[in-house]
Amino acid sequence: MSTTTIRLPEELKGRVAAAAERAGSTTHAFILEAIAEKTAREEQRADLVQEAEARYARIAASGETIPWQDMRRYLMAHVAGSSIARTSTTDEAIASPTPRKLAR
């Protein structure tokens, strides 16, 4: 394990010590946990951005997207527990939305 020195303003150092005590932890463990949590959040954000860029690239390449009205109807039915059909609608089922070419 490597050692890293950080300089904390006295006010922050006191707040960290008090928060660690309230949490039943040492200041060191509290700081390590805070760094790990912040790192995990940043990694999740980076993954989300990467996924969004990949999805946008697929939309740009195919020129297809699902109109919001169709997607909203599908999502509302899904949340309500309605039956979802794969291709066409029936009396009991909502059809899965199908991609269409973007209007230009």
Short mmCIF file of C-alpha atoms in Angstrom, two decimals:
data_model
loop_
_atom_site.label_atom_id
_atom_site.label_comp_id
_atom_site.label_asym_id
_atom_site.label_seq_id
_atom_site.Cartn_x
_atom_site.Cartn_y
_atom_site.Cartn_z
CA MET A 1 0.00 0.00 0.00
CA SER A 2 1.37 3.41 -0.94
CA THR A 3 1.28 6.53 1.18
CA THR A 4 -0.19 9.82 0.00
CA THR A 5 -0.10 13.04 1.97
CA ILE A 6 -2.96 15.48 1.70
CA ARG A 7 -3.17 18.91 3.22
CA LEU A 8 -6.53 19.74 4.75
CA PRO A 9 -7.63 23.12 6.00
CA GLU A 10 -8.08 22.96 9.78
CA GLU A 11 -11.83 23.54 9.49
CA LEU A 12 -12.26 20.61 7.09
CA LYS A 13 -9.98 18.40 9.16
CA GLY A 14 -12.19 19.03 12.18
CA ARG A 15 -15.36 18.31 10.21
CA VAL A 16 -13.90 15.05 8.88
CA ALA A 17 -12.81 13.97 12.36
CA ALA A 18 -16.27 14.73 13.79
CA ALA A 19 -18.04 12.92 10.93
CA ALA A 20 -15.75 9.90 11.31
CA GLU A 21 -16.47 9.76 15.04
CA ARG A 22 -20.23 9.94 14.42
CA ALA A 23 -19.87 7.12 11.90
CA GLY A 24 -17.90 5.05 14.40
CA SER A 25 -14.83 5.10 12.21
CA THR A 26 -11.30 6.40 12.26
CA THR A 27 -10.48 9.53 10.30
CA HIS A 28 -8.22 7.48 8.04
CA ALA A 29 -10.92 4.90 7.27
CA PHE A 30 -13.49 7.66 6.74
CA ILE A 31 -11.25 9.44 4.22
CA LEU A 32 -10.50 6.17 2.39
CA GLU A 33 -14.20 5.37 2.15
CA ALA A 34 -14.98 8.89 0.87
CA ILE A 35 -12.30 8.59 -1.81
CA ALA A 36 -13.56 5.12 -2.83
CA GLU A 37 -17.16 6.38 -3.07
CA LYS A 38 -16.18 9.42 -5.14
CA THR A 39 -14.05 7.23 -7.42
CA ALA A 40 -16.91 4.75 -7.94
CA ARG A 41 -19.33 7.60 -8.80
CA GLU A 42 -16.89 9.02 -11.35
CA GLU A 43 -16.37 5.57 -12.90
CA GLN A 44 -20.15 5.10 -13.15
CA ARG A 45 -20.49 8.54 -14.76
CA ALA A 46 -17.76 7.72 -17.28
CA ASP A 47 -19.49 4.39 -18.10
CA LEU A 48 -22.80 6.20 -18.59
CA VAL A 49 -21.20 8.77 -20.92
CA GLN A 50 -19.51 5.98 -22.91
CA GLU A 51 -22.80 4.08 -23.24
CA ALA A 52 -24.66 7.25 -24.29
CA GLU A 53 -22.03 8.00 -26.95
CA ALA A 54 -22.22 4.42 -28.26
CA ARG A 55 -26.01 4.57 -28.45
CA TYR A 56 -25.90 7.91 -30.24
CA ALA A 57 -23.37 6.51 -32.71
CA ARG A 58 -25.76 3.61 -33.45
CA ILE A 59 -28.62 6.08 -33.98
CA ALA A 60 -26.47 8.22 -36.27
CA ALA A 61 -25.30 5.16 -38.24
CA SER A 62 -28.75 3.60 -38.66
CA GLY A 63 -30.76 6.80 -38.86
CA GLU A 64 -33.43 5.05 -36.80
CA THR A 65 -34.99 6.04 -33.52
CA ILE A 66 -38.19 5.36 -31.59
CA PRO A 67 -40.66 8.26 -31.34
CA TRP A 68 -41.13 9.41 -27.74
CA GLN A 69 -44.92 8.91 -27.84
CA ASP A 70 -44.46 5.22 -28.77
CA MET A 71 -41.75 4.68 -26.17
CA ARG A 72 -43.77 6.43 -23.45
CA ARG A 73 -46.84 4.29 -24.20
CA TYR A 74 -44.67 1.16 -24.03
CA LEU A 75 -42.97 2.20 -20.76
CA MET A 76 -46.26 3.14 -19.09
CA ALA A 77 -47.73 -0.25 -20.06
CA HIS A 78 -44.62 -2.02 -18.80
CA VAL A 79 -44.72 -0.21 -15.44
CA ALA A 80 -48.44 -0.99 -15.13
CA GLY A 81 -47.67 -4.68 -15.65
CA SER A 82 -49.52 -4.93 -18.97
CA SER A 83 -48.72 -7.64 -21.45
CA ILE A 84 -46.18 -6.56 -24.08
CA ALA A 85 -46.38 -8.09 -27.57
CA ARG A 86 -43.21 -8.53 -29.62
CA THR A 87 -44.57 -7.36 -32.98
CA SER A 88 -48.21 -6.44 -33.38
CA THR A 89 -50.88 -5.32 -30.96
CA THR A 90 -53.71 -7.51 -29.76
CA ASP A 91 -56.65 -6.64 -27.55
CA GLU A 92 -54.65 -7.46 -24.40
CA ALA A 93 -51.13 -6.52 -25.38
CA ILE A 94 -49.20 -3.35 -26.21
CA ALA A 95 -46.76 -3.69 -29.12
CA SER A 96 -43.07 -3.11 -28.51
CA PRO A 97 -42.06 0.16 -30.18
CA THR A 98 -40.28 -0.22 -33.48
CA PRO A 99 -37.52 2.05 -34.74
CA ARG A 100 -38.23 4.41 -37.62
CA LYS A 101 -35.99 6.55 -39.76
CA LEU A 102 -35.31 9.96 -38.27
CA ALA A 103 -37.14 12.82 -39.91
CA ARG A 104 -34.62 15.15 -41.51
#
